[in-house]
CSV table of C-alpha atoms and ligand atoms in Angstrom, one decimal:
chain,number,residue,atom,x,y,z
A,1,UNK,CA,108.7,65.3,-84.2
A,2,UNK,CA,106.7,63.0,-81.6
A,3,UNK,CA,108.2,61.3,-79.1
A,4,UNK,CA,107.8,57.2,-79.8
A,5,UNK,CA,105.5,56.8,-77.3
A,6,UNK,CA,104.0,59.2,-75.2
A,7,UNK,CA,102.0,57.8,-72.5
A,8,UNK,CA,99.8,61.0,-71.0
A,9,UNK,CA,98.1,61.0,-67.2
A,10,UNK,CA,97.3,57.3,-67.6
A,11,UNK,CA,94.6,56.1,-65.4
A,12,UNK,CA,93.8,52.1,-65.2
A,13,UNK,CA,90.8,51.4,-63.3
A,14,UNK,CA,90.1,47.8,-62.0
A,15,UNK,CA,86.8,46.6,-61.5
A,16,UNK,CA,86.0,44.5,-58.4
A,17,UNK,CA,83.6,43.4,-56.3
A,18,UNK,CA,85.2,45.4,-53.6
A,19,UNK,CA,84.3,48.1,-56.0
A,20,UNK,CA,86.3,50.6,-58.1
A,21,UNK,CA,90.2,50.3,-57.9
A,22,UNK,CA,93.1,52.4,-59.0
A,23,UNK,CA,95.6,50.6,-60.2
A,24,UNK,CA,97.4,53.3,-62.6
A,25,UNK,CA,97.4,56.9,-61.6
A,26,UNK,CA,97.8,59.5,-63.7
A,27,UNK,CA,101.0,58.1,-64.9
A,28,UNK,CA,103.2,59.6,-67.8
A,29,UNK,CA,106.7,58.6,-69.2
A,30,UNK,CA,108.1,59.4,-72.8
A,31,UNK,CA,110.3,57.2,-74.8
A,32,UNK,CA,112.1,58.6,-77.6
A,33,UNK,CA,113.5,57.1,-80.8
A,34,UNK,CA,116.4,54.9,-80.6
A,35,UNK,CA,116.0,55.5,-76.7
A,36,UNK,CA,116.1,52.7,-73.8
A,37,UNK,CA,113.5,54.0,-70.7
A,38,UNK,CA,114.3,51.7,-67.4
A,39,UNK,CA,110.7,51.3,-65.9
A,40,UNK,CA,111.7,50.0,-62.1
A,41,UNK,CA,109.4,49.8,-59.1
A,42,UNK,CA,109.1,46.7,-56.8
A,43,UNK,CA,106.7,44.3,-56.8
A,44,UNK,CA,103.2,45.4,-57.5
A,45,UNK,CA,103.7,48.7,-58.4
A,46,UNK,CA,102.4,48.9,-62.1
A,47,UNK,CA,104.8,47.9,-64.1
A,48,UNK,CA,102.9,45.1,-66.1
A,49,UNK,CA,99.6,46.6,-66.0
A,50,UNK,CA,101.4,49.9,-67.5
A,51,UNK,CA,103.1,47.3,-70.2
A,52,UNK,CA,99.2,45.6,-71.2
A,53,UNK,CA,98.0,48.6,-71.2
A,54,UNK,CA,100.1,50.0,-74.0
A,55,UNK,CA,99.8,46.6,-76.0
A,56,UNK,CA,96.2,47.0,-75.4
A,57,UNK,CA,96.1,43.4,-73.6
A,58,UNK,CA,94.7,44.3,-70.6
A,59,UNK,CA,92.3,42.0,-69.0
A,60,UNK,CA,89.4,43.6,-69.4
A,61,UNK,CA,87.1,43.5,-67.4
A,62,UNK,CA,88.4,43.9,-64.3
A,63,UNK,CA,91.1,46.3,-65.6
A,64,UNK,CA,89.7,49.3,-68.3
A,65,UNK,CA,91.5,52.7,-69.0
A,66,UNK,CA,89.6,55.2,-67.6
A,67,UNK,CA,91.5,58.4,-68.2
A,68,UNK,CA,95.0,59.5,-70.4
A,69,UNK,CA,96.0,59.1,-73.2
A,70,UNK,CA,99.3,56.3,-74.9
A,71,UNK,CA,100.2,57.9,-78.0
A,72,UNK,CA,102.7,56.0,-81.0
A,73,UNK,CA,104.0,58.5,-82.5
A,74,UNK,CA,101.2,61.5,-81.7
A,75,UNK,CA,98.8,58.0,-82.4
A,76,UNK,CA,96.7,58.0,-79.7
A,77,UNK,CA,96.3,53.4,-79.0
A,78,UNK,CA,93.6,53.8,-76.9
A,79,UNK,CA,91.2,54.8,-79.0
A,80,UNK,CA,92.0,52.2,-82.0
A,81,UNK,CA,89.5,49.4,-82.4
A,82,UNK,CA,90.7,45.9,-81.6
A,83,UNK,CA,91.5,44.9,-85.5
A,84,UNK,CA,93.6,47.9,-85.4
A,85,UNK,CA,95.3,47.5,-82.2
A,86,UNK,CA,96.1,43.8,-83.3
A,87,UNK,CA,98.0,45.0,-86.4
A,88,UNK,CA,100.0,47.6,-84.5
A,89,UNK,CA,101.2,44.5,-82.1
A,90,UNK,CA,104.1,42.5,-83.3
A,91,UNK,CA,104.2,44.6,-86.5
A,92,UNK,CA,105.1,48.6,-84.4
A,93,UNK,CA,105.3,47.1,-80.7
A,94,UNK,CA,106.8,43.7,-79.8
A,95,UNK,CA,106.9,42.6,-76.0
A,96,UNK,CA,109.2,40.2,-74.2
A,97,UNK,CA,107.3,38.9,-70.4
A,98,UNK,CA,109.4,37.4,-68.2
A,99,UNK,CA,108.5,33.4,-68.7
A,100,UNK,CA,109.4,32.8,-72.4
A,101,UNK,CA,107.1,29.8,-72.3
A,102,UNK,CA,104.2,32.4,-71.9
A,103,UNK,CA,104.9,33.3,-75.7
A,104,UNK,CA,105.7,30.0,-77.0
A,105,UNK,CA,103.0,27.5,-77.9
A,106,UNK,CA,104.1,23.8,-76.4
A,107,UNK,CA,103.3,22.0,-79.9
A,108,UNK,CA,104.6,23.8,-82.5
A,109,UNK,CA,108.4,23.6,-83.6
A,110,UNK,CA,110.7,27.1,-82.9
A,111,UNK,CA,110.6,27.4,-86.7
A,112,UNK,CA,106.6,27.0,-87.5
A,113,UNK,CA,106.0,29.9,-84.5
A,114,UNK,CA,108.9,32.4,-86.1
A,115,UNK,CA,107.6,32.1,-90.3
A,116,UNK,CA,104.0,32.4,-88.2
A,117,UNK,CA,105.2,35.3,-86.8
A,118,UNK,CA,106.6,36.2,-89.8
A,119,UNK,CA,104.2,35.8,-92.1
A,120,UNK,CA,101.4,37.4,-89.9
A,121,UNK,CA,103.0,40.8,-91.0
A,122,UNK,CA,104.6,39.8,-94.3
A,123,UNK,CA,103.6,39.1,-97.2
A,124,UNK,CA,106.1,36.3,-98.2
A,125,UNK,CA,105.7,32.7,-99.1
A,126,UNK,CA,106.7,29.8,-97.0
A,127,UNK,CA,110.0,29.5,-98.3
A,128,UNK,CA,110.9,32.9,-97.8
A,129,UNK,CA,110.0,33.4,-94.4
A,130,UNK,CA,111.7,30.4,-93.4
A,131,UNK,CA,114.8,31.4,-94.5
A,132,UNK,CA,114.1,35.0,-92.3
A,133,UNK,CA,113.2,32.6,-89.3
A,134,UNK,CA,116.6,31.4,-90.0
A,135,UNK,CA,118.4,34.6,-90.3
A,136,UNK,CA,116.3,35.8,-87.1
A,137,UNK,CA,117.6,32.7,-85.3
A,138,UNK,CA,121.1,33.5,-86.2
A,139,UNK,CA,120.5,37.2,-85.3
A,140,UNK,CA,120.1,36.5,-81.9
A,141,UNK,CA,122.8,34.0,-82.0
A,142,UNK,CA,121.3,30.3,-81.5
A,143,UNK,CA,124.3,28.1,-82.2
A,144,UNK,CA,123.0,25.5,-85.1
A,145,UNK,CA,120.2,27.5,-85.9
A,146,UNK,CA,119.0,25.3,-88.6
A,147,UNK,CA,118.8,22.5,-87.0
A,148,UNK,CA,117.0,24.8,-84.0
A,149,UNK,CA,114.2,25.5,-86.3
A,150,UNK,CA,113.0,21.5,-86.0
A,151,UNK,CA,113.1,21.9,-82.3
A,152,UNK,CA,110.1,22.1,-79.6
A,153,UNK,CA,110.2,25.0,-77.0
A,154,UNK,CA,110.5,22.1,-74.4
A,155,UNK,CA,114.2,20.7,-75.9
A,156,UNK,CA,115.5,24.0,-75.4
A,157,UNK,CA,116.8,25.8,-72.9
A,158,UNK,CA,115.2,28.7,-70.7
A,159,UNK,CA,117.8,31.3,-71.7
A,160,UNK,CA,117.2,29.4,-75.7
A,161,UNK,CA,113.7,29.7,-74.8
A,162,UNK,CA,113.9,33.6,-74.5
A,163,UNK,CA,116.3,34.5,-77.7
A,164,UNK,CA,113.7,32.5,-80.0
A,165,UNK,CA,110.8,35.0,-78.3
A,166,UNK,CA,113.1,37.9,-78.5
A,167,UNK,CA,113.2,36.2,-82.3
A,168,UNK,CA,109.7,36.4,-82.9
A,169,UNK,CA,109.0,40.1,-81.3
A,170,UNK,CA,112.1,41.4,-83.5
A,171,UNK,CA,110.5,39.5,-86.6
A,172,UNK,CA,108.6,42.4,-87.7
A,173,UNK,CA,111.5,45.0,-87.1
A,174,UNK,CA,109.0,46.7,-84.4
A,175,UNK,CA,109.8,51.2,-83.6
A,176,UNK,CA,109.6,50.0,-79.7
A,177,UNK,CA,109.9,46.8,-78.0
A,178,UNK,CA,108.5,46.3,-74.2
A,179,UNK,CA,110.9,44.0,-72.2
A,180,UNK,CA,108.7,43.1,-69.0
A,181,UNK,CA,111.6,41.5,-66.6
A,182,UNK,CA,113.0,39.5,-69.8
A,183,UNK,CA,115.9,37.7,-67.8
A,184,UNK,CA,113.6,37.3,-64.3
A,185,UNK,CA,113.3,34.0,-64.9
A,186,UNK,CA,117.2,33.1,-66.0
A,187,UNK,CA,120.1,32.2,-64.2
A,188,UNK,CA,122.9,35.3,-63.7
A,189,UNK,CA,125.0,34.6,-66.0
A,190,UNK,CA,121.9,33.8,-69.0
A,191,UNK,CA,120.7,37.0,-67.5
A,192,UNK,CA,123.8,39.0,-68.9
A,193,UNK,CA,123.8,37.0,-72.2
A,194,UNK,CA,120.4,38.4,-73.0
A,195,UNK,CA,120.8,41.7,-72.0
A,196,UNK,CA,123.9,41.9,-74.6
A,197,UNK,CA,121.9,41.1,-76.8
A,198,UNK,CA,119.2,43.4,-76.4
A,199,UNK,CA,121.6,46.1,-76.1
A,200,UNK,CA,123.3,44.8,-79.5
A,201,UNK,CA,120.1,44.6,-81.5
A,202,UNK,CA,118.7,48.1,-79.9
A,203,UNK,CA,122.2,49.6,-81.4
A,204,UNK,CA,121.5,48.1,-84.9
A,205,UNK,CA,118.2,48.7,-85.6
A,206,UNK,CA,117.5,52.3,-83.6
A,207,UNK,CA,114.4,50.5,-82.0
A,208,UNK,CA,112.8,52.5,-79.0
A,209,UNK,CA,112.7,50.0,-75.5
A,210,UNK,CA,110.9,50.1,-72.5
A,211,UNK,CA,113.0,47.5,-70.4
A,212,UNK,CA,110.7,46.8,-67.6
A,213,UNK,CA,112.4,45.7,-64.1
A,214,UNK,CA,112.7,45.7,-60.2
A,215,UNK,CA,116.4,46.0,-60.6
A,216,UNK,CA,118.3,48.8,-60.5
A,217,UNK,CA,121.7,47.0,-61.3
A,218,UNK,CA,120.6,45.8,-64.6
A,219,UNK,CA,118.7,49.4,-65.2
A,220,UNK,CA,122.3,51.1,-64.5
A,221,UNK,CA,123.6,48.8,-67.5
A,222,UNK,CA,120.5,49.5,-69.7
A,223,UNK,CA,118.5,52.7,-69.7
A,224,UNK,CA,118.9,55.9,-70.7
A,225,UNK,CA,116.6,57.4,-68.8
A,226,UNK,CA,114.5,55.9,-65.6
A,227,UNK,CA,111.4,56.4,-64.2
A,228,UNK,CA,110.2,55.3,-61.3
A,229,UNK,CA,107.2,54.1,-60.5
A,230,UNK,CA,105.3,53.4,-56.5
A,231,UNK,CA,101.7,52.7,-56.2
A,232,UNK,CA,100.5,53.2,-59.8
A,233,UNK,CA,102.3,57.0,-60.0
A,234,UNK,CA,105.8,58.0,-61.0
A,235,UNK,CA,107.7,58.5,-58.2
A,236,UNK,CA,110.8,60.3,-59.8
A,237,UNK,CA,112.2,60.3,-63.1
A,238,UNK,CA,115.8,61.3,-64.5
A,239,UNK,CA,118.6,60.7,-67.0
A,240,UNK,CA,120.1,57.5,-65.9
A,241,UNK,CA,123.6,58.4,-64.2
A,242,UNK,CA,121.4,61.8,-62.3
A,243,UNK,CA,119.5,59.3,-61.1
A,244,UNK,CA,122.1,57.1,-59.0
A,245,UNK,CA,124.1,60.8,-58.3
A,246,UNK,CA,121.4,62.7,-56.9
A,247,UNK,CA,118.3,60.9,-56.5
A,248,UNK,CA,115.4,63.4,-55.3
A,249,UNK,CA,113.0,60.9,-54.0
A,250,UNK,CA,113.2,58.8,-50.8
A,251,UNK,CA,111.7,55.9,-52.4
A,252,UNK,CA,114.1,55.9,-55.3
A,253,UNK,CA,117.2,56.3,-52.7
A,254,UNK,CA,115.5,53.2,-51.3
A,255,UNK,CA,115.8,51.5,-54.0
A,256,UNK,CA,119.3,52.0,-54.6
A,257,UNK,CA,120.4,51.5,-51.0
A,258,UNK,CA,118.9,48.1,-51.9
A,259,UNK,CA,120.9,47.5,-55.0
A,260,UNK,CA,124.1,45.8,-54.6
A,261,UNK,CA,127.3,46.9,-56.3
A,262,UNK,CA,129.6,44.4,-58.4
A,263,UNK,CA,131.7,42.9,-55.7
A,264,UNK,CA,129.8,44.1,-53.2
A,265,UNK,CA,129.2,41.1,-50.4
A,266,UNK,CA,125.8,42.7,-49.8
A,267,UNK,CA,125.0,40.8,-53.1
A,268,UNK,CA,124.6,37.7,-50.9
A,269,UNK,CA,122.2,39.2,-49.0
A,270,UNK,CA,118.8,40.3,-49.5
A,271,UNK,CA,118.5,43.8,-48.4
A,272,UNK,CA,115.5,45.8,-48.8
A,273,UNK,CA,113.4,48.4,-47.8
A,274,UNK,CA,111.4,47.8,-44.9
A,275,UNK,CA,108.0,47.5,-45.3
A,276,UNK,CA,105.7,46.5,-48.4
A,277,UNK,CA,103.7,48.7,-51.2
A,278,UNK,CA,100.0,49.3,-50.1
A,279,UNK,CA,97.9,47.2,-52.0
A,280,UNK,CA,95.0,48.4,-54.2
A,281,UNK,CA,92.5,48.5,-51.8
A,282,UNK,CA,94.6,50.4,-49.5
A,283,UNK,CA,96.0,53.4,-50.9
A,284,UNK,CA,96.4,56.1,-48.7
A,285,UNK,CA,95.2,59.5,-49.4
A,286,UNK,CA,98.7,60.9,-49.1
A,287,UNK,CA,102.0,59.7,-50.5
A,288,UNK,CA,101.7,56.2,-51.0
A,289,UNK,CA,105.4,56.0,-49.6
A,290,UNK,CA,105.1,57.8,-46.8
A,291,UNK,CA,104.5,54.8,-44.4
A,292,UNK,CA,107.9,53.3,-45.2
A,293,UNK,CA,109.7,56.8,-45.9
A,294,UNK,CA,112.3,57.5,-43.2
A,295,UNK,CA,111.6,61.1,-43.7
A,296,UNK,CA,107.8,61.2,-43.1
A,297,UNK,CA,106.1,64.8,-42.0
A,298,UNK,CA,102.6,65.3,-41.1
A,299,UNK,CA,101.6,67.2,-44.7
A,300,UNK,CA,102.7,63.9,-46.6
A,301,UNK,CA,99.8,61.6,-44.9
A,302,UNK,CA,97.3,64.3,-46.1
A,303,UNK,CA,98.6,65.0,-49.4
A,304,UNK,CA,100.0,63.3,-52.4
A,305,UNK,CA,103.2,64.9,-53.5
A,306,UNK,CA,103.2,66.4,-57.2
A,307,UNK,CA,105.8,65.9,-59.4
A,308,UNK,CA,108.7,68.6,-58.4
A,309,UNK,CA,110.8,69.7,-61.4
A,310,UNK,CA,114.1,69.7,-60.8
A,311,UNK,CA,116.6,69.8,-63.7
A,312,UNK,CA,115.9,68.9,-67.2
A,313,UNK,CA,114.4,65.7,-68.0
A,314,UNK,CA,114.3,65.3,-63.9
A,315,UNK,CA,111.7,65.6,-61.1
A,316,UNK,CA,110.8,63.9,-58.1
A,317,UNK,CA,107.2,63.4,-56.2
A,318,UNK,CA,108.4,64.3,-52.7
A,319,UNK,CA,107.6,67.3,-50.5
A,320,UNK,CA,111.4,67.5,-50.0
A,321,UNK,CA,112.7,66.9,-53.2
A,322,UNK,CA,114.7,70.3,-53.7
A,323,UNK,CA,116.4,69.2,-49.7
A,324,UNK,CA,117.4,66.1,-50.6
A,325,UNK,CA,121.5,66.9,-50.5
A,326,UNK,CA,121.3,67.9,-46.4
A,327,UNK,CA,118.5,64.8,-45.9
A,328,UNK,CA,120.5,61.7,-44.5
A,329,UNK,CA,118.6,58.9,-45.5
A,330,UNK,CA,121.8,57.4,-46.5
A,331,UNK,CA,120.2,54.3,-44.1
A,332,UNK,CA,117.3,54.0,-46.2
A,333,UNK,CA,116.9,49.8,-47.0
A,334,UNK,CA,120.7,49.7,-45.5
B,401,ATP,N1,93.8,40.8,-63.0
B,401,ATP,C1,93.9,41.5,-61.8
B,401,ATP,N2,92.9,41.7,-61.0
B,401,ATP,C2,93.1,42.4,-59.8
B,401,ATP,N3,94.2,43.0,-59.5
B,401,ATP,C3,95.2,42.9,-60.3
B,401,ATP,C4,95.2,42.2,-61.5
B,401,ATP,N4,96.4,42.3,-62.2
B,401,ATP,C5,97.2,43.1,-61.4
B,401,ATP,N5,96.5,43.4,-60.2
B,401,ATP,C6,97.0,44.3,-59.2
B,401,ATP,O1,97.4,45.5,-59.8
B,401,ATP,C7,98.6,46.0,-59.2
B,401,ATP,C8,99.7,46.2,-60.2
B,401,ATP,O2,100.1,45.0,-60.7
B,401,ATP,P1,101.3,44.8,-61.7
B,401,ATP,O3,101.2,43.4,-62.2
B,401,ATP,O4,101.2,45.8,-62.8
B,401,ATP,O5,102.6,45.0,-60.9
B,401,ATP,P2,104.1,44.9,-61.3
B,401,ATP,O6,104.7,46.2,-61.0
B,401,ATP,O7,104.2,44.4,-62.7
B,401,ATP,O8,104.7,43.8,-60.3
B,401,ATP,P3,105.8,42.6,-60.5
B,401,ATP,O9,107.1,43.2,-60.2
B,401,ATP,O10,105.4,41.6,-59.4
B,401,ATP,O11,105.6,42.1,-61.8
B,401,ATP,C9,99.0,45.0,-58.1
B,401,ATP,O12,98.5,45.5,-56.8
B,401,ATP,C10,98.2,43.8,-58.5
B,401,ATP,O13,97.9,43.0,-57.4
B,402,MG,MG1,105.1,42.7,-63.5
């Protein structure tokens, strides 16, 4: 059977006047039925672009898939006209971004934008798909959802805010839902409300997720499996707990140095890894990485690592991947 979403050497080119640049790079991740993929990477790595690309809302121009392939079931998106791409959204794919006011249109009540969602898919009358807008409400457990349905997006609260968009992209009982940093924008403890019920609604309905993030503390609690993305390419990917055992890639042990633990009293302070990702315009020829990796050799600044298998369902882009046991880069972002 094919995987829920296959997306194949993806290549997202943007166009600028400073000419022709890469944003995506022959990128690849598989999500399978039922399945929660972690997509982490800091700050201008992809992420987003990667999520537009496979709900075919990328600004185009600059941005325009120049290569690969994002396949829904063996169904290959890129090559579906924009009527037919429009239909597949909401009703197969549903997306949560990070600002829920991004989603929500200002003038309309909660309940006219959920039996619009509704209805968009469905064909039921009014009556009918307000009372789903009410069970949808209730589903992701508004307190006094009835009288919720009267209410404008700007009487509610941020963390409300998000559950009715999680509402609206559940409406259509999508086969995989993209959650581009869905709690970003909350406060901790809304944060771990919303990821519950994610989790909860993931459980019931088998729905496949891409949950989208620069946090590997909320990945541990999510995914499945992660991959990691740096500079538009996968960096390493891996079943979730191999991932935080035995991570293969310098970047991703990075990352993890830089993740706090519960209790930890590094949470109070910002630790990261030194150094920024190259922007667009300056990739380097070599490993993107390899001027903030602590374990940097001559070949890496000449060539770009390929993807190094290393145990099923995990492989690393790093020249040293199968040394990384007797490599201390326990300091990394420490
Ligand atoms: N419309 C655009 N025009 C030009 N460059 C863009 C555009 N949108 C994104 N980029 C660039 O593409 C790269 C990838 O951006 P993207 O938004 O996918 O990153 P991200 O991983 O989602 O980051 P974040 O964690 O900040 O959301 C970045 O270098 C960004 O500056
Ligand atoms: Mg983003």
């Amino acid at each position: 059977m094919a995987a829920l979403l296959e997306i194949r050497d993806l290549e997202v080119d943007l166009f600028t006047r400073r000419g022709v640049l890469r944003a995506i790079d022959r990128f690849s991740l598989t999500v399978q039925h039922g399945e929660t993929l972690g997509l982490v990477g800091e700050s201008g790595c992809g992420k987003s672009m990667t999520s537009l690309a496979i709900m075919g809302l990328l600004p185009v121009p600059p941005a325009k898939i120049t290569g690969g392939a994002i396949l829904l079931e063996g169904r290959d998106l890129t090559k579906l006209s924009d009527s037919k791409m429009q239909a597949v959204r909401g009703r197969e794919v549903g997306i949560i971004f990070q600002d829920p006011m991004s989603s929500l249109n200002p003038v309309y009540t909660v309940g006219d934008q959920l039996v619009e969602a509704i209805r968009c898919h469905f064909k039921l009358d009014r009556r009918a798909a307000a009372k789903r807008a009410l069970d949808l409400l209730d589903r992701v457990h508004i307190p006094d959802a009835r009288r919720r349905l009267d209410a404008y997006p700007h009487e509610l609260s941020g963390g409300m805010n998000q559950r009715v968009v999680i509402a609206m992209a559940i409406a259509c009982e999508p086969k995989l839902l993209i959650a581009d940093e869905p709690t970003t924008a909350l406060d901790v403890t809304i944060q771990a409300q919303i990821i519950e019920l994610l989790k909860e609604i993931q459980r019931e309905s088998r729905m496949g997720m891409v949950f989208i993030t620069h946090d590997l503390g909320v990945i541990a609690d999510v995914a499945d499996r992660v991959t990691v993305m740096y500079a538009g390419k996968k960096a390493e990917e891996a079943p979730v707990d191999v991932l935080f055992d035995d991570p293969r890639h310098p970047y991703t042990r990075g990352l993890i140095g830089a993740t706090p633990k519960p209790g930890d009293e590094r949470r109070h302070r910002l630790v990261e890894i030194p150094g920024t990702v190259p922007g667009l315009a300056s990739r380097p020829k070599g490993c993107a990485f390899a001027n903030r990796c602590p374990l940097v050799f001559e070949r890496c600044h000449v060539e770009a690592p390929a993807l190094v298998h290393q145990a099923e369902g995990h492989a690393a882009a790093c020249f040293l991947a199968d040394q990384m046991e007797d490599c201390d880069v326990a300091s990394v972002g420490a």
